[in-house]
């Protein structure tokens, strides 16, 4: 049995990773200020320290609950659109978060760290699928913020021997297959929950952002990866960290268009998604699909919920049971 500190463990990917750790018998301390995360997303078996991860007093409290085998750092601002309205806040807060937590980890003698990173590092990629060798040229302040976080960790590695894994998520989607956690952002900007809400009538009809892309049906193609498969990848990279730091792109390798997502939601939910078409959203590349060959080879990871319908099925089930998210469990 091991013990982990999970910052942002009340958030979407963080809470699913906490479940995966608890399921295999590990101990978990969650550090979350609940500004975006939800108390209800922290599983009963985990201990919650509520506070900001850039606050030294809070960090002291959290590390006092160690010793920890590793820190998994999810806490961050993560909305691309938002980041373009307030870039200094995004870059400043996300960098302050990672440097504070990694600094406290070093002080506490923890030398393993996992960072939630993003496909947004690649901006408009030169080719797809996107492997780790491609140029890092973010086109959003959010992407830039994660790039500087990765670079900061390089220094923790060089100077302190802190080994880290940067996992660059593509499009996280879906919900815990056992129904224990799901996706609840405010505001919600992601396609899958918006399409599901539109079909259920709990949200406005969907607007498809652009139908004139250079793709077979004219809508953007993304690599939707099940959130529990993301969680599994975190567990699988931990044993690598004894030796070296690693960076992995994390997606299924299969892309689906916005229209295919709409069709899948209609099929799984048995209700069509009401939608209209609108202009392109600024900063959206036509196609983002990951090559996860490096991760698969290093860890044996492969998605258990690789098909879009499987992802949507778990998301639909969670939203059916929690029409208002964590605010009101059914
Ligand atoms: N989309 C719509 N209508 C909507 C919302 C989204 O058509 O109302 C489209 C987008 O234009 C895009 C696709 O659905 O083509 C997926 O959009 P999301 O907002 O769900 O996800 P993104 O691909 O924009 O962003 C995701 C993560 C980011 C990460 C990025 C990496 O949410 O955190 O991938 O490229 F940075």
Coordinates of C-alpha atoms and ligand atoms in Angstrom, one line a residue:
X1 CA 0.0 0.0 0.0
X2 CA 1.2 3.5 -0.9
X3 CA 0.1 7.0 0.1
X4 CA -0.5 9.8 -2.4
X5 CA -1.2 13.5 -2.2
X6 CA -3.6 14.5 -5.0
X7 CA -4.1 18.2 -5.6
X8 CA -7.3 19.0 -7.4
X9 CA -8.6 15.6 -6.3
X10 CA -12.1 17.1 -6.2
X11 CA -12.0 18.0 -9.8
X12 CA -12.9 16.0 -12.9
X13 CA -9.8 14.0 -13.8
X14 CA -8.5 14.2 -10.2
X15 CA -11.5 12.6 -8.6
X16 CA -11.5 9.7 -11.1
X17 CA -7.8 9.1 -10.3
X18 CA -8.5 9.2 -6.6
X19 CA -11.0 6.5 -7.2
X20 CA -8.5 4.4 -9.1
X21 CA -5.9 4.7 -6.3
X22 CA -8.4 3.8 -3.6
X23 CA -9.7 0.9 -5.7
X24 CA -6.3 -0.7 -5.6
X25 CA -5.9 -0.1 -1.9
X26 CA -3.8 3.0 -1.7
X27 CA -4.3 5.8 0.7
X28 CA -5.1 9.3 -0.6
X29 CA -5.0 12.8 0.7
X30 CA -6.8 15.3 -1.5
X31 CA -5.7 18.9 -1.5
X32 CA -8.4 21.1 -3.1
X33 CA -9.8 24.6 -2.5
X34 CA -13.1 23.5 -3.9
X35 CA -13.2 26.6 -6.2
X36 CA -13.9 24.4 -9.2
X37 CA -14.0 20.9 -7.6
X38 CA -16.8 19.5 -5.5
X39 CA -16.8 18.1 -2.0
X40 CA -19.2 15.4 -3.3
X41 CA -16.5 14.3 -5.8
X42 CA -14.1 13.4 -3.0
X43 CA -14.6 9.7 -2.3
X44 CA -15.3 8.7 1.3
X45 CA -12.1 6.8 1.6
X46 CA -9.9 9.9 0.9
X47 CA -9.0 12.6 3.3
X48 CA -9.6 16.2 2.2
X49 CA -7.4 19.2 3.1
X50 CA -9.3 22.3 1.9
X51 CA -7.2 25.2 0.7
X52 CA -5.1 26.7 -2.0
X53 CA -2.1 24.7 -3.2
X54 CA 0.0 27.8 -3.5
X55 CA -0.6 28.5 0.2
X56 CA 2.5 27.4 2.3
X57 CA 0.4 26.9 5.5
X58 CA -2.0 24.7 3.6
X59 CA 0.8 22.8 2.0
X60 CA 2.4 22.2 5.4
X61 CA -0.9 20.8 6.7
X62 CA -1.2 18.5 3.7
X63 CA 2.4 17.2 3.8
X64 CA 2.0 16.6 7.5
X65 CA -0.4 13.8 6.5
X66 CA 2.4 12.0 4.6
X67 CA 4.9 10.6 4.1
X68 CA 3.8 10.4 0.4
X69 CA 5.1 8.1 -2.2
X70 CA 4.3 10.6 -4.9
X71 CA 2.3 13.8 -5.6
X72 CA -0.3 13.9 -8.4
X73 CA -0.9 17.6 -9.3
X74 CA -4.2 18.2 -11.0
X75 CA -5.2 21.5 -9.4
X76 CA -5.1 24.2 -12.1
X77 CA -7.2 26.6 -14.2
X78 CA -8.1 24.8 -17.3
X79 CA -10.4 26.7 -19.6
X80 CA -8.8 27.7 -23.0
X81 CA -11.3 30.5 -23.7
X82 CA -11.0 31.9 -20.2
X83 CA -7.2 31.9 -20.5
X84 CA -7.4 34.2 -23.4
X85 CA -9.4 36.8 -21.4
X86 CA -7.0 36.7 -18.5
X87 CA -3.6 35.2 -19.6
X88 CA -1.5 36.6 -16.8
X89 CA -3.8 35.0 -14.2
X90 CA -3.7 31.6 -16.0
X91 CA 0.1 31.5 -16.4
X92 CA 0.7 33.0 -13.0
X93 CA -1.7 30.8 -11.0
X94 CA -0.8 27.6 -12.8
X95 CA 2.9 28.2 -12.4
X96 CA 2.6 29.2 -8.8
X97 CA 0.6 26.1 -8.1
X98 CA 3.1 23.7 -9.6
X99 CA 6.2 25.4 -8.1
X100 CA 4.6 25.6 -4.6
X101 CA 3.6 22.0 -4.6
X102 CA 6.8 20.7 -6.1
X103 CA 8.8 22.8 -3.8
X104 CA 6.9 21.5 -0.8
X105 CA 7.3 18.0 -2.1
X106 CA 11.1 18.4 -2.3
X107 CA 11.2 19.7 1.2
X108 CA 9.2 16.7 2.4
X109 CA 11.5 14.3 0.6
X110 CA 9.0 13.3 -2.1
X111 CA 10.8 12.7 -5.4
X112 CA 7.9 11.6 -7.7
X113 CA 5.5 13.9 -9.3
X114 CA 2.7 13.6 -11.9
X115 CA 1.5 16.7 -13.7
X116 CA -1.7 17.1 -15.6
X117 CA -0.6 18.5 -18.9
X118 CA -2.5 19.1 -22.1
X119 CA -2.6 18.7 -25.9
X120 CA -2.9 22.5 -26.0
X121 CA 0.9 22.5 -25.8
X122 CA 1.0 21.7 -29.5
X123 CA -1.2 24.5 -30.8
X124 CA -1.9 23.9 -34.4
X125 CA 0.1 20.7 -35.0
X126 CA 2.2 20.1 -38.1
X127 CA 0.9 16.5 -38.5
X128 CA -1.5 14.0 -36.8
X129 CA -1.4 11.8 -34.9
X130 CA 0.6 14.0 -32.6
X131 CA 3.6 12.4 -31.0
X132 CA 5.9 13.8 -28.4
X133 CA 8.5 15.0 -30.9
X134 CA 6.3 17.7 -32.3
X135 CA 7.0 21.3 -31.7
X136 CA 5.6 22.9 -28.6
X137 CA 3.9 26.0 -29.8
X138 CA 0.8 26.7 -27.7
X139 CA -1.8 29.1 -29.2
X140 CA -3.5 29.7 -25.9
X141 CA -2.4 31.1 -22.5
X142 CA -3.7 27.9 -21.0
X143 CA -1.4 25.8 -23.2
X144 CA 1.5 28.2 -22.4
X145 CA 0.8 27.9 -18.7
X146 CA 1.2 24.1 -18.8
X147 CA 4.3 24.4 -20.9
X148 CA 6.0 26.6 -18.3
X149 CA 4.8 24.1 -15.6
X150 CA 6.6 21.3 -17.5
X151 CA 9.7 23.4 -17.8
X152 CA 9.7 24.3 -14.1
X153 CA 9.6 20.6 -13.3
X154 CA 12.7 20.0 -15.5
X155 CA 14.6 22.2 -13.0
X156 CA 13.2 20.2 -10.0
X157 CA 14.5 17.1 -11.7
X158 CA 17.9 18.6 -12.6
X159 CA 18.5 20.2 -9.2
X160 CA 16.6 18.0 -6.8
X161 CA 16.3 14.6 -8.6
X162 CA 12.5 15.0 -8.6
X163 CA 11.3 12.6 -11.3
X164 CA 8.1 13.7 -13.0
X165 CA 5.6 12.5 -15.5
X166 CA 3.8 15.1 -17.7
X167 CA 0.7 13.6 -19.1
X168 CA -0.7 15.6 -22.0
X169 CA -4.4 14.8 -22.1
X170 CA -6.4 15.1 -25.2
X171 CA -10.2 15.4 -24.8
X172 CA -11.1 13.9 -21.4
X173 CA -14.7 12.7 -21.5
X174 CA -17.1 10.1 -19.9
X175 CA -17.7 9.2 -16.2
X176 CA -16.8 6.5 -13.8
X177 CA -18.4 3.3 -15.2
X178 CA -19.6 2.5 -11.6
X179 CA -21.4 5.9 -11.5
X180 CA -19.3 7.2 -8.5
X181 CA -18.0 10.4 -10.3
X182 CA -18.6 12.4 -13.4
X183 CA -18.1 15.7 -15.2
X184 CA -19.4 18.9 -13.6
X185 CA -17.8 22.1 -14.7
X186 CA -19.2 25.6 -14.1
X187 CA -19.3 27.1 -16.7
X188 CA -19.4 23.9 -18.8
X189 CA -17.7 24.4 -22.1
X190 CA -17.0 20.8 -23.2
X191 CA -18.7 19.2 -26.1
X192 CA -19.9 15.9 -24.6
X193 CA -21.7 17.3 -21.5
X194 CA -23.2 20.1 -23.5
X195 CA -24.5 17.7 -26.1
X196 CA -25.9 15.4 -23.5
X197 CA -27.5 18.3 -21.6
X198 CA -29.1 19.6 -24.9
X199 CA -30.5 16.1 -25.6
X200 CA -31.9 15.8 -22.1
X201 CA -33.3 19.3 -22.2
X202 CA -31.3 20.4 -19.1
X203 CA -29.2 22.7 -21.3
X204 CA -29.7 25.0 -24.3
X205 CA -29.5 23.5 -27.8
X206 CA -25.9 23.0 -28.9
X207 CA -24.1 25.3 -31.2
X208 CA -21.7 23.5 -33.5
X209 CA -18.6 25.8 -33.8
X210 CA -17.8 25.7 -37.5
X211 CA -18.8 23.3 -40.4
X212 CA -16.3 24.4 -42.9
X213 CA -13.1 22.7 -41.6
X214 CA -11.0 20.5 -43.8
X215 CA -12.5 17.3 -42.4
X216 CA -14.8 14.7 -44.0
X217 CA -18.0 16.3 -42.5
X218 CA -16.6 19.8 -42.0
X219 CA -16.6 19.7 -38.2
X220 CA -13.6 19.5 -35.9
X221 CA -12.1 16.2 -35.0
X222 CA -10.9 15.4 -31.5
X223 CA -9.5 12.5 -29.6
X224 CA -11.9 11.7 -26.8
X225 CA -10.3 9.7 -24.1
X226 CA -12.3 8.2 -21.2
X227 CA -11.5 9.8 -17.9
X228 CA -11.1 6.4 -16.2
X229 CA -8.5 5.5 -18.8
X230 CA -6.7 8.8 -18.1
X231 CA -6.8 7.8 -14.4
X232 CA -5.4 4.4 -15.2
X233 CA -2.5 6.0 -17.1
X234 CA -1.5 8.0 -14.0
X235 CA -1.2 4.7 -12.0
X236 CA 0.8 3.1 -14.7
X237 CA 3.4 5.9 -15.0
X238 CA 4.2 5.9 -11.3
X239 CA 6.6 2.9 -11.4
X240 CA 8.6 4.6 -14.1
X241 CA 9.5 7.5 -11.9
X242 CA 12.1 5.7 -9.9
X243 CA 14.5 6.1 -12.8
X244 CA 13.6 9.1 -15.0
X245 CA 11.2 11.9 -15.9
X246 CA 8.8 11.2 -18.8
X247 CA 6.4 13.1 -21.0
X248 CA 3.5 11.3 -22.7
X249 CA 0.7 12.2 -25.0
X250 CA -2.5 10.7 -23.8
X251 CA -5.3 9.9 -26.2
X252 CA -6.8 6.9 -27.9
X253 CA -5.4 7.6 -31.3
X254 CA -8.9 7.7 -32.9
X255 CA -10.6 11.0 -33.8
X256 CA -14.3 11.7 -33.9
X257 CA -15.9 14.8 -35.4
X258 CA -18.4 17.1 -33.6
X259 CA -21.1 15.6 -35.7
X260 CA -20.1 12.1 -34.8
X261 CA -20.3 13.0 -31.1
X262 CA -23.8 14.5 -31.7
X263 CA -24.9 11.2 -33.4
X264 CA -23.4 9.1 -30.6
X265 CA -25.2 11.1 -27.9
X266 CA -28.5 10.7 -29.9
X267 CA -27.9 7.0 -30.3
X268 CA -27.0 6.2 -26.7
X269 CA -29.6 8.5 -25.1
X270 CA -32.3 7.7 -27.5
X271 CA -33.0 11.4 -28.0
X272 CA -31.7 13.6 -30.7
X273 CA -29.3 16.5 -29.8
X274 CA -31.0 19.8 -30.8
X275 CA -28.3 21.9 -32.4
X276 CA -27.6 24.8 -34.7
X277 CA -24.5 25.7 -36.6
X278 CA -22.4 28.7 -35.8
X279 CA -19.1 30.2 -36.7
X280 CA -15.7 28.7 -35.8
X281 CA -14.4 29.2 -32.3
X282 CA -11.1 31.1 -32.3
X283 CA -8.1 28.9 -31.7
X284 CA -9.7 25.5 -32.7
X285 CA -7.4 23.4 -34.8
X286 CA -9.3 21.2 -37.3
X287 CA -7.9 17.9 -36.1
X288 CA -6.2 16.9 -32.8
X289 CA -5.5 13.2 -32.4
X290 CA -2.8 11.7 -30.2
X291 CA -0.2 9.2 -30.8
X292 CA 0.0 7.3 -27.5
X293 CA 2.5 4.8 -28.9
X294 CA 5.2 6.0 -26.4
X295 CA 2.9 5.6 -23.4
X296 CA 1.6 2.2 -24.6
X297 CA 5.1 0.9 -25.1
X298 CA 6.5 2.2 -21.8
X299 CA 3.5 1.1 -19.6
X300 CA 1.3 -1.3 -21.4
X301 CA -1.6 1.2 -21.2
X302 CA -4.4 0.9 -23.6
X303 CA -7.9 2.4 -23.4
X304 CA -10.6 0.2 -21.9
X305 CA -13.3 2.6 -23.2
X306 CA -11.8 3.4 -26.6
X307 CA -15.1 3.6 -28.6
X308 CA -16.9 6.9 -28.5
X309 CA -20.3 5.2 -27.7
X310 CA -18.7 3.6 -24.6
X311 CA -17.5 7.0 -23.4
X312 CA -20.8 8.6 -24.1
X313 CA -22.7 5.8 -22.4
X314 CA -20.9 6.3 -19.1
X315 CA -21.4 10.1 -19.3
X316 CA -25.1 9.8 -20.2
X317 CA -25.6 7.5 -17.2
X318 CA -23.9 9.9 -14.8
X319 CA -25.8 13.0 -16.1
X320 CA -29.1 11.0 -15.9
X321 CA -28.4 10.3 -12.2
X322 CA -27.1 13.8 -11.5
X323 CA -29.0 16.2 -13.7
X324 CA -27.7 19.1 -11.7
X325 CA -24.2 17.7 -11.2
X326 CA -22.9 17.3 -7.7
X327 CA -25.2 20.0 -6.4
X328 CA -28.0 17.4 -6.1
X329 CA -27.3 13.7 -6.3
X330 CA -30.3 11.8 -7.4
Ligands
LIG1 N1 -17.6 22.4 -29.7 C1 -18.8 22.8 -30.3 N2 -19.7 23.4 -29.6 C2 -19.7 23.6 -28.2 C3 -18.5 23.1 -27.6 C4 -17.5 22.6 -28.3 O1 -18.9 22.7 -31.5 O2 -20.6 24.1 -27.6 C5 -16.5 21.8 -30.4 C6 -15.2 22.5 -30.4 O3 -15.2 23.5 -31.4 C7 -14.2 21.4 -30.6 C8 -14.9 20.2 -30.0 O4 -16.3 20.5 -29.9 O5 -14.1 21.2 -32.0 C9 -14.4 19.9 -28.6 O6 -14.4 21.0 -27.8 P1 -14.2 21.1 -26.3 O7 -14.4 22.5 -25.8 O8 -15.0 20.0 -25.6 O9 -12.7 20.6 -26.1 P2 -11.3 21.3 -26.8 O10 -10.9 20.4 -27.9 O11 -11.5 22.7 -27.1 O12 -10.4 21.3 -25.5 C10 -9.8 20.2 -24.9 C11 -9.7 20.4 -23.4 C12 -8.7 21.5 -23.2 C13 -7.4 21.2 -23.9 C14 -7.7 21.0 -25.4 C15 -6.4 20.5 -26.0 O13 -10.9 20.8 -22.9 O14 -8.4 21.6 -21.8 O15 -8.6 19.9 -25.5 O16 -6.5 20.8 -27.4 F1 -6.5 22.2 -23.8

